[in-house]
Coordinates of N, CA and C in Angstrom, one line a residue:
M1 N -98.5 -52.3 -2.8 CA -97.1 -52.7 -2.8 C -96.8 -53.9 -3.7
N2 N -95.7 -53.9 -4.3 CA -95.3 -54.9 -5.2 C -95.1 -56.2 -4.4
T3 N -95.6 -57.3 -4.9 CA -95.5 -58.6 -4.2 C -94.1 -59.0 -3.9
Y4 N -93.2 -58.8 -4.9 CA -91.8 -59.3 -4.8 C -91.0 -58.4 -3.9
M5 N -91.4 -57.1 -3.9 CA -90.7 -56.2 -2.9 C -91.1 -56.6 -1.5
Q6 N -92.4 -57.0 -1.3 CA -92.8 -57.5 0.0 C -92.0 -58.7 0.4
I7 N -91.7 -59.6 -0.5 CA -90.9 -60.8 -0.2 C -89.5 -60.3 0.3
A8 N -88.9 -59.3 -0.5 CA -87.6 -58.8 -0.1 C -87.7 -58.2 1.3
I9 N -88.7 -57.4 1.6 CA -88.8 -56.8 2.9 C -89.0 -57.9 4.0
N10 N -89.7 -58.9 3.7 CA -89.9 -60.0 4.7 C -88.5 -60.7 4.9
E11 N -87.8 -60.9 3.9 CA -86.4 -61.5 4.0 C -85.6 -60.6 4.9
A12 N -85.6 -59.3 4.6 CA -84.8 -58.4 5.4 C -85.2 -58.4 6.9
M13 N -86.5 -58.5 7.2 CA -87.0 -58.5 8.5 C -86.5 -59.8 9.2
E14 N -86.5 -60.9 8.5 CA -86.0 -62.1 9.1 C -84.5 -62.0 9.5
G15 N -83.8 -61.4 8.6 CA -82.3 -61.1 8.8 C -82.0 -60.2 10.0
I16 N -82.7 -59.1 10.1 CA -82.5 -58.2 11.2 C -83.0 -58.7 12.5
T17 N -84.1 -59.5 12.5 CA -84.6 -60.0 13.7 C -83.7 -61.0 14.3
H18 N -82.9 -61.8 13.5 CA -82.0 -62.8 13.9 C -80.6 -62.3 14.0
G19 N -80.3 -61.0 13.7 CA -79.0 -60.4 13.8 C -78.0 -60.9 12.8
H20 N -78.6 -61.2 11.6 CA -77.7 -61.7 10.5 C -76.9 -60.6 9.8
G21 N -77.5 -59.4 9.9 CA -76.8 -58.2 9.2 C -77.8 -57.1 9.0
G22 N -77.6 -56.3 8.0 CA -78.4 -55.1 7.8 C -79.7 -55.4 7.2
P23 N -80.6 -54.4 7.0 CA -81.9 -54.6 6.5 C -82.0 -54.7 5.0
F24 N -81.3 -55.7 4.5 CA -81.2 -55.8 3.0 C -81.7 -57.2 2.6
G25 N -82.9 -57.2 2.0 CA -83.5 -58.5 1.5 C -83.7 -58.4 0.0
T26 N -83.7 -59.6 -0.6 CA -83.8 -59.6 -2.1 C -84.7 -60.8 -2.5
A27 N -85.4 -60.5 -3.6 CA -86.2 -61.6 -4.3 C -85.8 -61.6 -5.8
I28 N -85.6 -62.8 -6.3 CA -85.3 -62.9 -7.7 C -86.4 -63.6 -8.4
V29 N -86.9 -63.0 -9.5 CA -88.1 -63.5 -10.2 C -87.8 -63.8 -11.7
K30 N -88.3 -64.8 -12.2 CA -88.2 -65.1 -13.7 C -89.6 -65.5 -14.2
D31 N -90.0 -64.8 -15.3 CA -91.3 -65.0 -15.9 C -92.4 -65.0 -14.9
G32 N -92.3 -64.0 -14.0 CA -93.4 -63.8 -13.0 C -93.4 -64.9 -11.9
V33 N -92.4 -65.7 -11.7 CA -92.3 -66.7 -10.7 C -91.1 -66.4 -9.8
L34 N -91.3 -66.5 -8.5 CA -90.2 -66.3 -7.6 C -89.3 -67.5 -7.7
V35 N -88.0 -67.2 -8.0 CA -87.0 -68.2 -8.1 C -86.3 -68.4 -6.8
A36 N -85.9 -67.3 -6.1 CA -85.2 -67.4 -4.8 C -85.3 -66.1 -4.1
S37 N -85.0 -66.1 -2.8 CA -84.9 -64.9 -2.0 C -83.8 -65.1 -1.0
G38 N -83.3 -64.0 -0.5 CA -82.2 -64.0 0.4 C -82.1 -62.7 1.2
H39 N -81.2 -62.7 2.1 CA -81.0 -61.5 2.9 C -79.5 -61.4 3.3
N40 N -79.2 -60.3 3.9 CA -77.8 -60.0 4.3 C -77.4 -61.0 5.4
H41 N -76.3 -61.7 5.2 CA -75.7 -62.6 6.2 C -74.3 -62.2 6.6
V42 N -74.0 -60.9 6.5 CA -72.6 -60.5 6.7 C -72.2 -60.9 8.2
L43 N -73.0 -60.6 9.1 CA -72.6 -60.9 10.5 C -72.8 -62.4 10.8
A44 N -73.8 -63.0 10.4 CA -74.1 -64.4 10.7 C -73.0 -65.3 10.1
N45 N -72.5 -64.9 8.9 CA -71.5 -65.8 8.3 C -70.0 -65.2 8.3
N46 N -69.9 -64.1 9.0 CA -68.6 -63.4 9.0 C -68.1 -63.3 7.6
D47 N -68.9 -62.8 6.7 CA -68.7 -62.8 5.3 C -69.1 -61.4 4.7
P48 N -68.1 -60.5 4.5 CA -68.5 -59.2 4.1 C -69.1 -59.1 2.7
T49 N -69.1 -60.2 1.9 CA -69.6 -60.3 0.6 C -71.1 -60.9 0.6
C50 N -71.6 -61.3 1.7 CA -72.9 -62.0 1.7 C -74.0 -61.0 1.9
H51 N -74.1 -60.0 1.0 CA -75.2 -59.1 1.0 C -76.5 -59.8 0.5
G52 N -77.6 -59.2 0.7 CA -78.9 -59.8 0.3 C -78.9 -60.2 -1.2
E53 N -78.4 -59.4 -2.1 CA -78.4 -59.7 -3.5 C -77.5 -60.9 -3.8
V54 N -76.3 -60.9 -3.2 CA -75.4 -62.0 -3.4 C -76.0 -63.3 -2.9
D55 N -76.6 -63.3 -1.7 CA -77.3 -64.5 -1.1 C -78.4 -65.0 -2.1
A56 N -79.2 -64.1 -2.6 CA -80.3 -64.5 -3.5 C -79.7 -65.0 -4.8
I57 N -78.7 -64.4 -5.4 CA -78.1 -64.8 -6.6 C -77.6 -66.2 -6.5
R58 N -76.9 -66.5 -5.4 CA -76.3 -67.8 -5.1 C -77.4 -68.9 -5.1
K59 N -78.5 -68.6 -4.4 CA -79.6 -69.5 -4.3 C -80.3 -69.7 -5.6
A60 N -80.5 -68.6 -6.4 CA -81.2 -68.7 -7.7 C -80.4 -69.6 -8.6
C61 N -79.1 -69.4 -8.7 CA -78.2 -70.1 -9.5 C -78.2 -71.6 -9.2
Q62 N -78.2 -71.9 -7.9 CA -78.2 -73.3 -7.4 C -79.6 -73.9 -7.8
K63 N -80.7 -73.2 -7.6 CA -82.0 -73.7 -7.9 C -82.2 -74.0 -9.4
L64 N -81.7 -73.1 -10.2 CA -81.9 -73.2 -11.6 C -80.8 -74.0 -12.3
G65 N -79.7 -74.3 -11.5 CA -78.6 -75.2 -12.1 C -77.8 -74.4 -13.1
T66 N -77.6 -73.1 -12.9 CA -76.9 -72.3 -13.9 C -76.3 -71.1 -13.2
Y67 N -75.3 -70.6 -13.9 CA -74.7 -69.3 -13.5 C -75.2 -68.1 -14.2
D68 N -76.1 -68.4 -15.2 CA -76.7 -67.4 -16.0 C -78.1 -67.1 -15.7
L69 N -78.4 -65.9 -15.1 CA -79.8 -65.6 -14.7 C -80.4 -64.6 -15.7
T70 N -80.1 -64.8 -17.0 CA -80.7 -64.0 -18.0 C -82.2 -64.1 -17.9
G71 N -82.9 -63.0 -18.0 CA -84.4 -63.0 -17.9 C -84.9 -62.9 -16.5
C72 N -84.0 -62.9 -15.5 CA -84.5 -62.7 -14.2 C -84.5 -61.2 -13.8
E73 N -85.4 -60.9 -12.9 CA -85.4 -59.5 -12.3 C -85.2 -59.6 -10.8
L74 N -84.5 -58.6 -10.3 CA -84.1 -58.6 -8.9 C -84.8 -57.5 -8.2
Y75 N -85.4 -57.8 -7.0 CA -86.1 -56.8 -6.2 C -85.3 -56.8 -4.9
T76 N -84.9 -55.6 -4.4 CA -84.1 -55.4 -3.2 C -84.4 -54.2 -2.4
T77 N -84.3 -54.3 -1.1 CA -84.8 -53.2 -0.2 C -83.9 -52.0 -0.3
G78 N -82.7 -52.1 -0.7 CA -81.8 -51.0 -0.8 C -81.0 -51.0 -2.1
E79 N -80.8 -49.8 -2.6 CA -80.1 -49.7 -3.9 C -78.8 -50.4 -3.8
P80 N -78.5 -51.3 -4.7 CA -77.3 -52.1 -4.6 C -76.0 -51.4 -4.5
C81 N -75.1 -51.8 -3.6 CA -73.7 -51.3 -3.6 C -73.0 -51.7 -4.9
H82 N -71.8 -51.2 -5.1 CA -71.1 -51.6 -6.4 C -70.8 -53.0 -6.5
M83 N -70.5 -53.7 -5.4 CA -70.2 -55.1 -5.4 C -71.4 -55.9 -5.9
C84 N -72.6 -55.6 -5.3 CA -73.8 -56.3 -5.7 C -74.3 -55.9 -7.1
L85 N -74.1 -54.6 -7.4 CA -74.5 -54.2 -8.8 C -73.7 -55.0 -9.8
C86 N -72.4 -55.1 -9.6 CA -71.6 -55.9 -10.5 C -71.9 -57.4 -10.5
A87 N -72.3 -57.9 -9.3 CA -72.7 -59.3 -9.2 C -73.9 -59.5 -10.1
C88 N -74.9 -58.6 -10.0 CA -76.1 -58.7 -10.8 C -75.8 -58.7 -12.3
M89 N -74.8 -57.8 -12.7 CA -74.4 -57.7 -14.1 C -73.7 -59.0 -14.5
W90 N -72.8 -59.6 -13.7 CA -72.1 -60.8 -14.0 C -73.1 -62.0 -14.1
A91 N -74.2 -61.9 -13.3 CA -75.2 -63.0 -13.4 C -76.2 -62.8 -14.5
N92 N -76.1 -61.7 -15.2 CA -77.0 -61.3 -16.3 C -78.4 -61.0 -15.9
I93 N -78.6 -60.5 -14.6 CA -79.9 -60.1 -14.2 C -80.4 -59.0 -15.1
S94 N -81.6 -59.1 -15.6 CA -82.1 -58.2 -16.6 C -82.6 -56.8 -16.1
K95 N -83.0 -56.8 -14.8 CA -83.5 -55.5 -14.3 C -83.5 -55.6 -12.8
I96 N -83.2 -54.4 -12.2 CA -83.1 -54.3 -10.7 C -84.1 -53.3 -10.3
Y97 N -84.9 -53.7 -9.3 CA -85.9 -52.8 -8.6 C -85.4 -52.6 -7.2
Y98 N -85.2 -51.4 -6.7 CA -84.7 -51.2 -5.4 C -85.7 -50.2 -4.6
G99 N -85.7 -50.4 -3.3 CA -86.5 -49.5 -2.5 C -85.8 -48.2 -2.0
C100 N -84.9 -48.4 -1.1 CA -84.2 -47.2 -0.6 C -83.0 -46.9 -1.4
T101 N -82.5 -45.7 -1.4 CA -81.4 -45.2 -2.2 C -80.1 -45.4 -1.4
I102 N -79.0 -45.1 -2.1 CA -77.6 -45.2 -1.6 C -77.6 -44.2 -0.4
E103 N -78.2 -43.0 -0.6 CA -78.2 -42.0 0.5 C -79.0 -42.5 1.7
D104 N -80.1 -43.2 1.5 CA -80.9 -43.8 2.6 C -80.0 -44.9 3.3
N105 N -79.2 -45.6 2.6 CA -78.4 -46.6 3.2 C -77.4 -45.9 4.2
G106 N -76.9 -44.8 3.8 CA -76.0 -44.0 4.6 C -76.6 -43.5 5.9
I107 N -77.9 -43.1 5.8 CA -78.6 -42.6 7.0 C -78.6 -43.7 8.1
I108 N -78.7 -45.0 7.7 CA -78.7 -46.0 8.7 C -77.4 -46.6 9.0
G109 N -76.3 -45.9 8.6 CA -74.9 -46.3 9.0 C -74.1 -47.1 8.0
F110 N -74.6 -47.2 6.7 CA -73.8 -48.0 5.8 C -73.0 -47.0 4.9
R111 N -71.9 -47.4 4.4 CA -70.9 -46.6 3.7 C -70.9 -46.8 2.2
D112 N -72.1 -47.1 1.6 CA -72.2 -47.3 0.2 C -71.8 -46.1 -0.6
D113 N -72.1 -44.9 0.0 CA -71.8 -43.7 -0.7 C -70.3 -43.5 -0.9
K114 N -69.5 -44.0 0.0 CA -68.0 -43.9 -0.1 C -67.6 -44.6 -1.4
F115 N -68.1 -45.8 -1.6 CA -67.7 -46.5 -2.8 C -68.4 -46.0 -4.1
D116 N -69.6 -45.4 -3.9 CA -70.3 -44.8 -5.0 C -69.5 -43.6 -5.5
N117 N -68.9 -42.8 -4.6 CA -68.1 -41.7 -5.0 C -66.8 -42.1 -5.7
I118 N -66.2 -43.2 -5.3 CA -65.0 -43.7 -5.9 C -65.3 -44.3 -7.3
F119 N -66.3 -45.1 -7.4 CA -66.5 -45.9 -8.7 C -67.5 -45.2 -9.6
G120 N -68.5 -44.6 -9.1 CA -69.5 -43.9 -9.9 C -70.1 -44.8 -11.0
G121 N -70.5 -44.1 -12.1 CA -70.9 -44.9 -13.2 C -72.4 -45.2 -13.3
R122 N -73.1 -45.0 -12.2 CA -74.6 -45.4 -12.3 C -75.3 -44.6 -13.4
D123 N -74.8 -43.5 -13.7 CA -75.5 -42.7 -14.8 C -75.4 -43.4 -16.2
K124 N -74.5 -44.4 -16.3 CA -74.4 -45.2 -17.5 C -75.4 -46.3 -17.6
L125 N -76.2 -46.5 -16.5 CA -77.1 -47.7 -16.4 C -78.5 -47.3 -16.6
K126 N -78.8 -46.3 -17.3 CA -80.2 -45.8 -17.5 C -81.1 -47.0 -17.9
G127 N -82.2 -47.1 -17.2 CA -83.2 -48.1 -17.4 C -82.9 -49.5 -16.8
Y128 N -81.7 -49.7 -16.2 CA -81.3 -51.0 -15.6 C -81.9 -51.1 -14.2
M129 N -81.9 -49.9 -13.5 CA -82.3 -49.9 -12.1 C -83.5 -49.0 -12.0
Q130 N -84.5 -49.4 -11.2 CA -85.7 -48.5 -11.0 C -86.1 -48.6 -9.5
M131 N -86.4 -47.4 -9.0 CA -86.9 -47.3 -7.6 C -88.3 -47.8 -7.5
L132 N -88.6 -48.5 -6.4 CA -90.0 -49.1 -6.3 C -90.2 -49.2 -4.8
D133 N -91.4 -48.8 -4.3 CA -91.9 -49.0 -3.0 C -90.9 -48.4 -1.9
R134 N -90.4 -47.2 -2.2 CA -89.4 -46.6 -1.3 C -90.0 -46.4 0.1
D135 N -91.2 -45.9 0.2 CA -91.8 -45.7 1.5 C -91.9 -46.9 2.4
A136 N -92.2 -48.1 1.8 CA -92.3 -49.3 2.6 C -90.9 -49.7 3.0
C137 N -89.9 -49.5 2.2 CA -88.5 -49.9 2.5 C -88.0 -48.9 3.6
L138 N -88.4 -47.6 3.5 CA -87.9 -46.7 4.5 C -88.5 -47.1 5.9
Q139 N -89.7 -47.6 5.9 CA -90.3 -48.1 7.2 C -89.4 -49.2 7.7
L140 N -89.0 -50.1 6.9 CA -88.1 -51.2 7.3 C -86.8 -50.6 7.8
F141 N -86.2 -49.6 7.2 CA -85.0 -49.0 7.6 C -85.2 -48.3 9.0
D142 N -86.3 -47.7 9.2 CA -86.6 -47.1 10.5 C -86.7 -48.1 11.6
K143 N -87.3 -49.3 11.3 CA -87.4 -50.4 12.2 C -86.0 -50.8 12.6
Y144 N -85.1 -51.0 11.6 CA -83.8 -51.4 11.8 C -83.0 -50.4 12.7
R145 N -83.2 -49.1 12.4 CA -82.5 -48.1 13.2 C -83.0 -48.1 14.6
S146 N -84.2 -48.5 14.9 CA -84.8 -48.5 16.3 C -84.3 -49.7 17.1
M147 N -83.8 -50.7 16.4 CA -83.4 -51.9 17.0 C -82.0 -51.8 17.5
Q148 N -81.7 -52.7 18.5 CA -80.3 -52.8 18.9 C -79.6 -53.6 17.9
H149 N -78.5 -53.1 17.3 CA -77.8 -53.9 16.2 C -76.3 -53.6 16.2
R150 N -75.5 -54.4 15.7 CA -74.1 -54.2 15.6 C -73.8 -53.5 14.3
T151 N -73.1 -52.4 14.3 CA -72.8 -51.6 13.2 C -71.5 -52.2 12.6
Y152 N -71.4 -52.3 11.3 CA -70.3 -52.8 10.6 C -70.0 -52.1 9.3

């Protein structure tokens, strides 16, 4: 398993264990060094925009003292929704690695596919996003599904 995806999974586990939100954790890496990690805080913060990717982007920008994350790679447990995908692009993230797919997100109760059907366009991002460690992330999603949690 990829080290940075394991960090993302650990972040997601922290979030779901504490009821912060869904099983979405993220790690941001630059030049082979972890810059920041984060997880979904939608429920904890009453903030529908605080997905794992956004949380990690905010922390990385603060740590690096910049709004420009050029050269950074992002590892996340679930394929980014359109909001997070655009946030990554605005932040100049160079590459996204994701575990579970949009369809997998739907299986555990998230409506990413609704927005994907409306906005589409992922086919234009060839090479920008790459699946990685899906089986490990599916185990995380199974754990989440087996836990008592608030659906949103």
